[in-house]
Coordinates of C-alpha atoms in Angstrom, one line a residue:
M520 CA -49.3 6.2 24.6
Q521 CA -48.0 2.8 22.9
E522 CA -45.6 2.0 20.0
D523 CA -46.5 3.2 16.9
E524 CA -47.0 0.3 14.1
T525 CA -48.4 2.3 11.4
N526 CA -46.9 3.7 8.4
F527 CA -46.0 6.9 10.4
T528 CA -42.3 7.3 10.4
V529 CA -39.8 9.9 11.8
N530 CA -35.8 10.3 10.5
Y531 CA -33.7 13.0 12.2
R532 CA -29.6 13.4 11.8
N533 CA -27.8 15.2 14.1
D534 CA -23.5 15.3 14.8
V535 CA -24.1 14.1 18.8
T536 CA -21.4 11.1 19.4
V537 CA -22.0 8.7 22.5
K538 CA -18.3 9.4 22.8
G539 CA -15.8 10.6 20.5
C540 CA -12.5 13.7 20.5
V541 CA -10.6 15.4 17.3
R542 CA -7.6 16.9 17.1
R543 CA -5.6 18.1 14.6
G544 CA -4.6 16.2 11.8
T545 CA -0.9 14.7 10.6
T546 CA 0.2 13.2 8.2
R547 CA -1.3 10.5 8.2
D548 CA -5.0 10.9 9.6
V549 CA -7.0 7.8 11.2
Y550 CA -10.2 7.9 11.6
V551 CA -12.0 5.1 13.9
L552 CA -16.6 4.7 14.1
N553 CA -17.3 2.3 16.4
V554 CA -21.4 1.4 15.5
K555 CA -23.3 -0.3 17.5
D556 CA -26.6 -1.7 17.0
V557 CA -26.9 -0.5 13.7
Q558 CA -31.1 -0.7 12.7
F559 CA -31.0 -2.4 10.0
K560 CA -28.6 -5.2 8.7
Y561 CA -27.0 -3.5 6.3
W562 CA -26.3 0.2 6.7
S563 CA -24.8 3.2 4.3
L564 CA -21.5 5.5 5.3
E565 CA -21.2 8.4 2.6
I566 CA -17.7 10.2 2.8
K567 CA -17.0 13.6 1.6
I568 CA -13.0 14.4 0.8
E569 CA -12.4 17.8 1.6
G570 CA -8.9 20.0 0.9
H571 CA -6.7 17.0 1.5
Q572 CA -3.6 17.6 0.9
N573 CA -1.8 15.1 -2.1
D574 CA 1.8 15.2 -0.8
A575 CA -0.2 13.3 2.5
E576 CA 0.0 9.7 3.1
Q577 CA -3.7 7.7 2.0
P578 CA -5.9 8.1 5.0
V579 CA -7.3 5.2 7.1
L580 CA -10.7 4.9 8.4
I581 CA -11.5 1.9 10.6
V582 CA -15.0 0.7 11.1
N583 CA -16.3 -1.6 13.6
T584 CA -20.3 -2.8 13.2
I585 CA -21.6 -4.5 15.5
G586 CA -24.7 -6.4 14.5
A587 CA -25.0 -6.1 10.6
F588 CA -24.3 -7.8 8.0
G589 CA -22.9 -5.5 5.4
M590 CA -22.2 -1.8 4.4
N591 CA -22.6 0.0 1.5
I592 CA -19.7 3.1 1.0
N593 CA -20.5 5.6 -1.5
V594 CA -17.1 8.4 -1.5
T595 CA -17.7 12.0 -3.4
G596 CA -15.7 14.8 -3.5
S597 CA -11.4 14.4 -3.8
T598 CA -10.3 10.6 -5.2
V599 CA -7.5 10.0 -2.3
P600 CA -7.0 6.6 -1.7
I601 CA -8.7 5.3 1.7
T602 CA -7.4 2.1 3.2
L603 CA -10.7 0.7 5.0
L604 CA -10.2 -1.5 8.1
H605 CA -13.4 -3.4 9.1
N606 CA -14.0 -6.1 11.2
T607 CA -14.6 -9.2 10.0
G608 CA -17.4 -11.1 8.8
I609 CA -18.6 -8.0 6.7
H610 CA -19.8 -7.4 3.2
V611 CA -18.7 -4.3 2.3
V612 CA -19.9 -3.2 -0.8
A613 CA -17.2 0.3 -1.9
P614 CA -15.5 2.4 -4.5
H615 CA -12.2 1.1 -6.4
I616 CA -10.6 4.2 -4.3
I617 CA -11.3 2.0 -1.1
V618 CA -8.5 -0.4 0.0
L619 CA -10.1 -2.9 2.3
K620 CA -8.2 -4.7 4.9
Q621 CA -10.1 -7.0 7.6
E622 CA -8.9 -7.1 11.3
T623 CA -10.5 -8.7 14.8
L624 CA -12.0 -5.2 16.4
T625 CA -12.9 -4.9 19.6
E626 CA -16.6 -3.8 20.8
D627 CA -15.1 -1.9 23.5
S628 CA -14.4 2.2 22.9
E629 CA -11.1 2.8 25.0
G630 CA -10.0 -0.6 23.1
L631 CA -10.8 0.7 19.4
F632 CA -8.9 3.5 20.7
S633 CA -6.0 2.3 22.3
W634 CA -5.7 0.2 19.6
A635 CA -5.9 2.4 17.1
K636 CA -3.4 4.8 18.6
N637 CA -1.0 2.2 18.8
K638 CA -0.7 1.0 15.6
Y639 CA -1.0 4.2 13.5
G640 CA 0.7 6.8 16.7
S641 CA -2.3 8.7 16.5
V642 CA -5.9 9.0 16.1
T643 CA -7.4 12.5 14.3
F644 CA -11.0 11.5 14.8
F645 CA -13.2 8.9 17.0
S646 CA -16.8 8.3 16.9
E647 CA -19.1 6.5 19.0
L648 CA -22.8 5.5 17.8
Q649 CA -25.7 3.7 18.9
K650 CA -28.4 2.6 16.2
P651 CA -27.7 4.9 13.3
E652 CA -28.9 4.3 9.8
K653 CA -26.3 6.3 7.6
I654 CA -23.5 8.0 8.6
V655 CA -22.2 10.8 6.7
L656 CA -18.3 11.4 7.5
W657 CA -16.1 14.3 6.2
I658 CA -12.5 13.8 5.8
R659 CA -11.1 17.5 6.5
S660 CA -8.3 19.1 7.9
D661 CA -9.1 21.8 10.4
L662 CA -5.7 23.6 12.3
N663 CA -8.3 25.2 14.8
R664 CA -9.1 21.3 16.0
P665 CA -7.3 20.6 19.4
E666 CA -3.7 19.0 19.8
S667 CA -4.7 15.7 21.2
C668 CA -8.2 13.5 20.8
N669 CA -9.5 12.5 24.0
L670 CA -12.2 10.3 24.5
K671 CA -15.7 12.3 25.8
S672 CA -19.2 11.1 26.4
H673 CA -21.9 13.0 23.9
F674 CA -19.0 14.9 22.1
L675 CA -20.4 17.2 19.5
A676 CA -18.8 16.2 16.1
T677 CA -19.5 19.4 13.9
G678 CA -18.7 20.0 10.4
I679 CA -17.1 16.0 10.4
L680 CA -19.9 13.7 11.1
E681 CA -23.7 13.3 10.8
A682 CA -25.9 10.6 11.5
E683 CA -29.0 9.3 10.7
Y684 CA -31.7 7.5 12.9
K685 CA -35.0 6.6 13.1
A686 CA -36.7 8.0 16.2
K687 CA -39.8 5.9 18.5
R688 CA -43.4 6.5 18.0
R689 CA -45.8 6.8 20.4
T690 CA -49.7 6.7 19.4
C691 CA -52.6 6.8 21.1
M692 CA -56.2 6.9 20.3
L693 CA -58.7 9.7 21.7
S694 CA -62.0 9.1 23.3
E695 CA -63.5 11.6 20.7
A696 CA -62.7 9.3 17.8
S697 CA -64.9 11.5 15.4
G698 CA -62.1 14.2 16.0
M699 CA -61.2 15.6 12.8
Y700 CA -57.5 16.3 13.1
E701 CA -54.2 13.2 13.5
A702 CA -52.1 15.3 15.5
Y703 CA -48.0 14.8 15.3
V704 CA -45.8 16.1 18.0
V705 CA -42.2 16.4 16.9
H706 CA -40.4 17.2 20.7
V707 CA -36.5 17.8 20.5
T708 CA -35.3 17.8 23.8
N709 CA -31.9 19.4 23.5
A710 CA -30.7 16.4 26.1
F711 CA -27.2 16.7 25.8
H712 CA -25.7 20.1 25.5
P713 CA -26.7 23.7 23.2
S714 CA -27.0 22.9 19.6
S715 CA -24.8 23.3 16.6
S716 CA -27.5 24.8 14.4
S717 CA -29.5 28.3 14.5
Y718 CA -32.9 25.9 13.0
I719 CA -34.5 22.5 12.5
D720 CA -34.2 21.6 8.6
M721 CA -38.3 19.7 8.7
T722 CA -39.2 18.3 6.1
I723 CA -42.7 17.0 6.0
K724 CA -44.0 14.2 3.5
T725 CA -47.4 11.8 2.9
N726 CA -46.9 8.6 1.1
R727 CA -49.2 9.6 -1.3
D728 CA -49.8 12.3 -4.0
E729 CA -53.4 13.4 -3.1
C730 CA -54.5 13.7 0.2
K731 CA -57.6 14.7 2.8
A732 CA -55.8 18.0 4.6
N733 CA -56.8 16.6 8.4
Q734 CA -53.1 16.6 9.9
L735 CA -52.4 19.2 12.5
G736 CA -48.4 19.0 12.7
F737 CA -47.0 20.7 16.5
F738 CA -43.1 21.5 16.8
K739 CA -41.1 21.9 20.0
D740 CA -37.5 22.8 20.3
N741 CA -36.4 23.1 24.3
N742 CA -33.7 25.5 23.1
G743 CA -35.8 27.7 21.2
R744 CA -34.9 27.3 17.8
N745 CA -36.7 28.5 15.0
W746 CA -38.4 25.8 12.3
K747 CA -37.4 25.1 9.0
L748 CA -40.3 24.0 6.9
T749 CA -41.0 22.1 3.8
L750 CA -44.4 20.1 3.6
P751 CA -47.4 19.6 1.6
K752 CA -50.4 22.4 1.6
E753 CA -53.1 19.9 3.7
F754 CA -50.6 20.1 6.4
K755 CA -51.3 22.5 9.2
F756 CA -48.7 23.5 12.1
L757 CA -48.2 25.1 14.8
G758 CA -45.3 26.2 17.3
Q759 CA -42.7 28.0 17.4
D760 CA -41.5 30.4 14.8
I761 CA -41.2 29.0 11.6
F762 CA -39.8 29.9 8.3
M763 CA -41.3 28.4 5.2
S764 CA -39.1 27.5 2.4
Q765 CA -41.9 27.6 0.0
F766 CA -43.3 31.4 0.5
N767 CA -39.7 32.7 2.0
E768 CA -41.2 34.0 4.5
T769 CA -40.6 33.1 9.1
F770 CA -44.4 32.5 10.3
K771 CA -44.7 33.8 14.0
G772 CA -45.6 30.7 16.3
K773 CA -46.7 30.2 19.1
H774 CA -45.3 29.1 22.9
L775 CA -45.3 25.0 23.7
P776 CA -44.2 23.6 26.8
N777 CA -41.3 21.8 27.6
T778 CA -42.3 18.5 28.7
M779 CA -44.3 15.6 26.9
K780 CA -47.0 15.5 29.5
D781 CA -47.1 19.1 28.8
L782 CA -47.6 18.9 25.5
I783 CA -49.7 16.2 24.9
Q784 CA -52.3 17.6 26.9
N785 CA -52.0 21.4 25.0
V786 CA -52.5 19.5 21.9
T787 CA -55.6 18.0 23.8
N788 CA -56.9 21.3 24.4
H789 CA -56.9 22.1 21.0
G790 CA -59.8 19.7 20.5
N791 CA -61.3 18.5 17.2
I792 CA -58.4 15.5 17.2
S793 CA -58.8 12.0 16.8
S794 CA -55.6 10.8 17.3
I795 CA -51.8 11.8 18.5
S796 CA -48.4 10.4 17.7
Y797 CA -45.8 11.9 19.9
V798 CA -41.9 11.7 18.5
E799 CA -39.0 12.6 21.2
I800 CA -36.1 13.0 19.5
P801 CA -32.8 14.0 22.0
E802 CA -31.0 16.7 19.4
A803 CA -31.8 17.7 15.4
S804 CA -30.1 19.5 12.6
S805 CA -32.7 18.0 10.4
I806 CA -35.9 16.1 10.7
T807 CA -38.2 14.0 8.2
L808 CA -41.8 13.1 8.9
T809 CA -43.6 10.7 6.3
V810 CA -47.1 10.3 7.2
P811 CA -50.1 8.2 6.2
C812 CA -52.3 9.9 4.0
N813 CA -56.1 9.5 5.0
T814 CA -58.6 9.0 1.4
E815 CA -61.3 8.1 2.8
D816 CA -63.4 10.9 1.4
R817 CA -62.4 9.7 -1.7
K818 CA -64.4 7.2 -4.3
E819 CA -61.5 5.2 -6.0
T820 CA -60.3 2.6 -3.4
T821 CA -56.5 1.6 -3.6
Q822 CA -54.6 -0.5 -1.8
N823 CA -52.4 0.4 1.1
P824 CA -49.1 1.8 0.7
P825 CA -45.9 0.1 1.6
D826 CA -44.2 0.6 5.1
P827 CA -41.3 2.4 4.1
E828 CA -39.3 0.2 6.7
V829 CA -39.7 -2.5 4.1
S830 CA -38.7 -0.8 1.7
D831 CA -36.2 0.2 3.3
K832 CA -34.8 -3.3 3.6
S833 CA -35.9 -4.1 0.3
I834 CA -33.2 -1.5 -0.3
G835 CA -30.8 -2.9 1.6
C836 CA -31.5 -6.5 0.2
Y837 CA -31.1 -5.4 -3.4
N838 CA -28.1 -3.9 -2.0
I839 CA -26.5 -7.2 -0.3
L840 CA -27.5 -9.6 -2.7
N841 CA -25.3 -7.8 -5.1
T842 CA -22.3 -8.0 -3.5
F843 CA -22.3 -11.7 -4.2
S844 CA -22.4 -10.6 -8.2
P845 CA -23.4 -14.4 -9.8
K846 CA -20.3 -16.3 -12.0
C847 CA -20.8 -16.7 -15.8
N848 CA -18.7 -17.7 -17.9
D849 CA -19.5 -18.8 -22.2
E850 CA -21.4 -21.9 -21.1
Y851 CA -22.6 -22.0 -17.3
L852 CA -24.1 -19.7 -14.8
M853 CA -22.9 -20.0 -10.9
I854 CA -24.9 -18.0 -7.8
T855 CA -23.5 -18.5 -4.5
I856 CA -25.4 -16.2 -1.1
E857 CA -24.4 -16.3 1.6
E858 CA -27.2 -18.1 4.3
R859 CA -27.0 -15.3 7.3
V860 CA -27.3 -11.8 4.4
L861 CA -30.7 -12.6 4.5
E862 CA -31.5 -11.9 8.1
V863 CA -31.4 -7.9 6.0
C864 CA -34.4 -8.9 3.4
P865 CA -38.1 -8.2 5.1
L866 CA -38.9 -12.0 4.4
H867 CA -38.9 -14.4 7.7
P868 CA -35.2 -15.7 7.5
S869 CA -35.9 -19.5 8.2
K870 CA -38.5 -20.1 6.0
I871 CA -37.4 -18.5 2.6
E872 CA -37.2 -20.2 -0.6
I873 CA -35.0 -18.9 -3.7
T874 CA -35.8 -19.5 -6.8
L875 CA -34.5 -17.9 -10.6
E876 CA -37.2 -16.5 -12.6
D877 CA -38.6 -19.5 -13.8
P878 CA -40.1 -21.3 -10.8
K879 CA -37.7 -25.0 -10.9
C880 CA -34.4 -23.5 -10.8
K881 CA -34.6 -23.5 -7.4
V882 CA -31.4 -22.1 -5.0
Q883 CA -30.6 -24.8 -2.7
S884 CA -29.3 -24.5 1.1
N885 CA -25.0 -26.0 1.4
S886 CA -23.1 -25.7 4.7
G887 CA -24.1 -22.1 5.3
F888 CA -24.2 -21.0 1.5
W889 CA -27.7 -21.2 -1.1
E890 CA -25.5 -22.5 -4.2
L891 CA -27.0 -22.8 -8.0
L892 CA -25.0 -23.8 -11.5
T893 CA -27.4 -23.9 -14.4
P894 CA -26.4 -23.8 -18.2
L895 CA -27.0 -20.2 -19.9
Q896 CA -29.3 -21.8 -21.8
S897 CA -31.9 -22.8 -19.0
C898 CA -34.3 -21.0 -16.4
R899 CA -35.8 -19.0 -18.5
N900 CA -32.4 -16.9 -18.2
N901 CA -32.5 -13.5 -20.7
L902 CA -29.0 -13.5 -23.0
I903 CA -28.3 -10.1 -24.6
G904 CA -25.6 -11.2 -27.3
Q905 CA -23.1 -13.3 -26.2
Q906 CA -21.6 -12.1 -23.0
E907 CA -24.4 -10.9 -21.3
I908 CA -27.1 -12.4 -18.7
T909 CA -30.2 -10.9 -16.7
N910 CA -32.9 -12.8 -14.5
A911 CA -34.1 -12.3 -11.1
Y912 CA -33.8 -14.1 -7.3
I913 CA -37.4 -14.7 -6.5
L914 CA -37.2 -14.5 -2.7
K915 CA -40.7 -16.1 -1.0
S916 CA -41.8 -16.8 2.9
G917 CA -45.0 -17.7 3.4
N918 CA -47.7 -15.2 1.3
Q919 CA -44.5 -12.7 0.6
T920 CA -42.6 -12.5 -2.7
L921 CA -39.7 -10.7 -3.4
S922 CA -37.9 -10.0 -6.8
I923 CA -35.0 -8.9 -6.6
P924 CA -33.0 -8.5 -10.6
F925 CA -29.4 -9.4 -11.3
I926 CA -27.5 -9.1 -14.5
C927 CA -24.4 -11.0 -15.0
K928 CA -21.5 -10.5 -17.7
V929 CA -18.5 -12.6 -19.1
P930 CA -15.3 -10.6 -18.5
V931 CA -14.0 -8.9 -21.5
F932 CA -10.3 -9.2 -21.8
D933 CA -7.0 -8.1 -24.1
L934 CA -3.7 -8.3 -24.3
E935 CA -0.7 -6.3 -23.8
L936 CA 2.6 -6.9 -25.0
S937 CA 5.8 -5.0 -25.0
Y938 CA 9.6 -5.1 -24.7
S939 CA 9.7 -2.6 -21.4
S940 CA 8.1 -2.7 -18.1
D941 CA 6.5 0.2 -18.1
F942 CA 4.8 -0.8 -21.7
S943 CA 5.9 1.9 -23.9
D944 CA 7.5 0.6 -26.1
T945 CA 4.9 -1.9 -27.6
P946 CA 5.9 -4.1 -30.6
K947 CA 3.7 -5.3 -33.5
V948 CA 6.2 -8.4 -34.2
L949 CA 8.1 -10.7 -31.6
H950 CA 11.3 -11.9 -32.2
T951 CA 12.3 -15.4 -30.6
G952 CA 14.9 -14.8 -28.1
K953 CA 13.7 -11.5 -27.0
K954 CA 12.0 -11.3 -23.4
V955 CA 8.6 -9.8 -23.9
Y956 CA 6.2 -8.2 -21.0
A957 CA 3.2 -9.8 -21.4
K958 CA -0.1 -7.9 -19.3
I959 CA -3.7 -9.4 -19.6
N960 CA -6.5 -6.5 -18.4
A961 CA -10.4 -8.6 -17.2
T962 CA -12.7 -6.7 -16.8
F963 CA -16.0 -6.9 -15.4
H964 CA -18.9 -5.7 -15.0
P965 CA -20.6 -2.8 -12.9
T966 CA -22.2 -5.3 -10.5
V967 CA -19.1 -7.2 -10.1
N968 CA -17.8 -6.9 -6.2
M969 CA -14.0 -6.4 -6.7
H970 CA -13.3 -6.4 -3.8
F971 CA -14.1 -10.2 -3.5
N972 CA -11.3 -12.1 -5.9
P973 CA -12.9 -13.1 -8.7
L974 CA -10.5 -14.3 -11.1
N975 CA -7.0 -16.3 -11.0
L976 CA -5.0 -17.5 -14.0
T977 CA -4.2 -20.5 -14.1
K978 CA -2.3 -21.4 -17.2
C979 CA -0.5 -19.9 -20.4
K980 CA 0.9 -21.1 -23.6
L981 CA 2.8 -20.2 -26.6
H982 CA 1.0 -22.3 -29.9
V983 CA 2.5 -22.8 -33.6
G984 CA 1.4 -25.9 -34.8
E985 CA 1.5 -29.2 -33.4
K986 CA 4.3 -27.4 -31.3
E987 CA 3.9 -25.5 -27.6
Q988 CA 6.2 -23.8 -25.2
R989 CA 4.2 -23.7 -22.0
L990 CA 5.0 -20.1 -20.2
D991 CA 5.8 -19.4 -16.1
V992 CA 2.8 -17.2 -15.1
G993 CA 3.2 -18.6 -11.8
T994 CA 0.4 -17.6 -8.6
I995 CA -0.4 -14.5 -10.4
V996 CA -1.5 -11.4 -7.5
P997 CA -3.2 -9.0 -10.3
K998 CA -4.3 -5.6 -10.0
L999 CA -7.3 -3.9 -9.2
N1000 CA -8.3 -0.6 -11.0
H1001 CA -11.9 0.0 -11.1
Q1002 CA -13.6 -2.9 -12.6
R1003 CA -10.6 -4.6 -14.5
Y1004 CA -8.2 -7.2 -13.0
S1005 CA -4.7 -7.1 -14.9
F1006 CA -2.4 -9.8 -14.5
S1007 CA 1.5 -9.5 -15.6
F1008 CA 3.8 -12.0 -16.5
E1009 CA 7.3 -12.2 -18.7
F1010 CA 7.9 -15.1 -20.9
T1011 CA 10.6 -15.4 -24.0
P1012 CA 9.4 -17.0 -27.3
M1013 CA 11.7 -20.2 -27.7
L1014 CA 9.8 -21.8 -30.4
E1015 CA 11.9 -22.5 -34.1
D1016 CA 9.7 -21.4 -37.5
A1017 CA 7.7 -19.0 -35.8
N1018 CA 5.8 -16.9 -37.7
I1019 CA 2.1 -16.6 -36.8
S1020 CA 2.0 -18.6 -33.4
E1021 CA -1.5 -18.5 -30.6
L1022 CA -1.1 -17.5 -27.0
N1023 CA -3.2 -19.5 -24.8
C1024 CA -4.5 -19.1 -21.6
S1025 CA -7.0 -20.2 -18.6
F1026 CA -8.5 -18.1 -16.0
C1027 CA -10.9 -19.4 -13.2
L1028 CA -13.8 -17.5 -11.7
L1029 CA -13.8 -18.1 -8.1
D1030 CA -16.9 -18.8 -6.0
Y1031 CA -17.6 -17.2 -2.9
N1032 CA -18.3 -20.3 -0.8
K1033 CA -15.0 -22.6 -1.6
K1034 CA -12.8 -20.2 -3.0
V1035 CA -11.7 -22.1 -5.3
C1036 CA -11.9 -23.2 -9.1
H1037 CA -15.0 -24.8 -10.2
E1038 CA -14.7 -27.4 -12.6
H1039 CA -17.5 -25.6 -15.0
L1040 CA -16.2 -22.1 -14.3
Y1041 CA -12.8 -21.6 -16.2
L1042 CA -12.5 -18.8 -19.2
H1043 CA -10.7 -19.7 -22.1
R1044 CA -9.2 -17.3 -24.3
S1045 CA -6.7 -16.9 -27.2
W1046 CA -4.9 -13.9 -29.4
N1047 CA -2.9 -14.5 -32.3
V1048 CA 1.0 -13.1 -32.2
T1049 CA 3.7 -12.8 -34.4
I1050 CA 7.1 -13.6 -34.2
N1051 CA 9.9 -13.6 -36.3
N1052 CA 13.5 -14.7 -36.0
D1053 CA 16.7 -12.1 -36.7
S1054 CA 19.0 -15.3 -37.4
T1055 CA 18.3 -17.7 -40.2
V1056 CA 21.1 -19.5 -39.7
S1057 CA 19.3 -20.1 -35.5
K1058 CA 17.2 -21.3 -36.8
L1059 CA 18.7 -24.2 -39.6
G1060 CA 19.6 -27.8 -38.4
M1061 CA 22.9 -29.0 -38.8
S1062 CA 21.8 -31.4 -42.3
S1063 CA 20.0 -28.0 -44.0
V1064 CA 23.5 -26.0 -43.1
I1065 CA 26.1 -29.1 -44.5
G1066 CA 24.0 -29.4 -47.7
I1067 CA 23.8 -25.4 -48.3
T1068 CA 27.9 -25.6 -47.6
F1069 CA 28.0 -28.6 -50.0
A1070 CA 25.8 -27.0 -53.5
A1071 CA 28.2 -24.0 -53.0
F1072 CA 31.0 -25.9 -53.5
V1073 CA 29.6 -27.1 -56.0
V1074 CA 28.8 -24.5 -57.8
G1075 CA 31.9 -22.6 -57.1
A1076 CA 33.5 -25.7 -59.1
L1077 CA 31.3 -25.7 -62.3
L1078 CA 31.9 -21.8 -62.1
L1079 CA 35.6 -22.2 -62.0
A1080 CA 35.7 -25.1 -64.6
A1081 CA 33.3 -23.0 -67.0
V1082 CA 35.8 -20.0 -66.8
W1083 CA 39.0 -22.6 -67.7
Y1084 CA 36.7 -24.2 -70.3
I1085 CA 36.5 -20.4 -71.8
Y1086 CA 40.0 -19.9 -71.5
T1087 CA 41.2 -22.9 -73.1
R1088 CA 39.4 -22.8 -76.5
S1089 CA 40.1 -18.7 -76.3
R1090 CA 44.1 -19.9 -76.8
S1091 CA 43.5 -22.9 -79.3
S1092 CA 42.1 -20.2 -81.8
I1093 CA 44.9 -18.3 -81.4
K1094 CA 47.7 -21.0 -82.2
M1095 CA 46.4 -21.9 -85.8
Q1096 CA 46.4 -18.3 -87.0
P1097 CA 50.1 -18.1 -90.0
V1098 CA 52.4 -15.9 -88.5
P1099 CA 54.6 -13.9 -91.1
T1100 CA 58.2 -14.0 -90.6
T1101 CA 60.6 -11.1 -91.3
S1102 CA 64.3 -10.9 -92.5
G1103 CA 65.2 -7.5 -91.5
G1104 CA 65.4 -4.5 -94.1
S1105 CA 63.0 -1.8 -94.7
E1106 CA 59.4 -1.6 -95.2
N1107 CA 59.8 -0.9 -98.8
S1108 CA 62.2 -3.7 -99.6
S1109 CA 59.6 -6.2 -97.3
T1110 CA 57.2 -4.4 -100.3
N1111 CA 59.2 -5.2 -103.0
Q1112 CA 60.3 -8.7 -102.1
S1113 CA 56.5 -9.5 -101.3
M1114 CA 55.8 -8.4 -105.0
D1115 CA 58.4 -10.2 -106.3
S1116 CA 57.1 -13.8 -105.3
T1117 CA 53.9 -13.3 -106.2
H1118 CA 55.5 -12.6 -109.9
S1119 CA 57.5 -16.0 -109.2
T1120 CA 54.4 -17.8 -109.1
P1121 CA 54.0 -20.7 -112.1
C1122 CA 50.1 -19.7 -113.0
S1123 CA 50.5 -16.4 -113.2
T1124 CA 50.3 -14.3 -116.9
S1125 CA 50.7 -10.7 -115.6
S1126 CA 53.8 -8.9 -117.3
R1127 CA 55.8 -6.3 -116.0
A1128 CA 55.6 -3.6 -117.7

């Protein structure tokens, strides 16, 4: 039998490691994965967190991956932050509860185990795996585990880890080419030890919705486990006791031999067989069998379906290209892709040509990177509003073409100002001479890989008219929170005559290659800030103070002169009035004297009675 090069594929999962061990958790759980000879250059790790104690230190995961360029991590369950140490040169796509750190890690399992134990004091779980496509890791506490972790060959990581592999396929064509059935033999040998599962979960798929009923399956597990099948109606099968999930019923099976030679002979003796495809699996808890669909009896003709392996590589190509998110500001779009990651793509790497949707916009090779800088208005960029651009990488190699769409969104900025470091006191008006805490938040599109620092704050200024105050922002290390970077700094407004001022800040989008600010990748943003001064005198110069003092003196002098003038006029009028004199005596004598004096006047004509 020869290696099969058709669309027939078998993926299986198990919990068997090349080497491994586990122990009871401590205050800090440390999990180590030594992954060798990965099947694809870009592989997946799913982390499921269960029952982690809130008062425990955040767990540490050490992943040494050999032969890969990229790793995609997904986390479900509790949102406990995880510190991930990975070997240098690996591109990691991970959610933001993962804190990434690079280390130079050894390939040897014993050496890696000792290094992790010396660094953290103990190792909770260790696993060496070879050629996995995907790994599922459970981070959970279990008091029933041993007291210490001692490496063992073919360690069974039940309930902690499950890895997915692609099985080798062998196919032979029988001389009876006119036979009706294509036979598929799935043989689980249980090469290492008794199985951890009581049955094998088997899913059979075809690459078309409707097929000719000419497939026949032979399923053998050397440990005698039952098979739990999910399969299309056209697929017939033979084997041990089989549970049909569609009917919720177990069917009594047929005994099959334990060796490859005897199995092949048994299938041949069945008769009416045109080909036999054989797969040997050392251990499995679940298996997925994908078979090509024979449509020769159908009238319509269709193109050959895509190779599932090529489809898997296309997904990996899409994922790793998106770790190199394009950069864009208000005017330009920049693309920087590391050349070696294109080996993940299902194209010949030495003959790849990359353009955007406009064939004239070619991405050029430069010192190990593919690079392109283009204005937003060119290259058939699709502009959505003022902040979002879509296009696609068009990868060509010979007659093969692969289109990988991408999106680039200009970061959205917002400003927070406060008089307290925890930003609980947020005034609407600032005051000259009083320290202010500032925080600028830059929110990125979800496609941006935030673990590559994409942005720097370079400078900030306060402007009032023609005056400016430079703020000391120094070299700020931004804080990462989901898809947002936060830049925090302090300043004290010192501008005079300030009312409505403007805070201007400049940012730089960093490219992956040079890790420096490209001249076309700056972003400038401004915010209006109201600044008042509580002390009026502090705003005035010396000449203004002297002027106000002199004016106050003049006004006071004038008021004093007016009061004196009024006083003197009033006194003069009082002196001009006649004042009668009296010689003493009673009131009656005074009256009589007055009357007498009136009778003695020369002009009087009155007579006394």
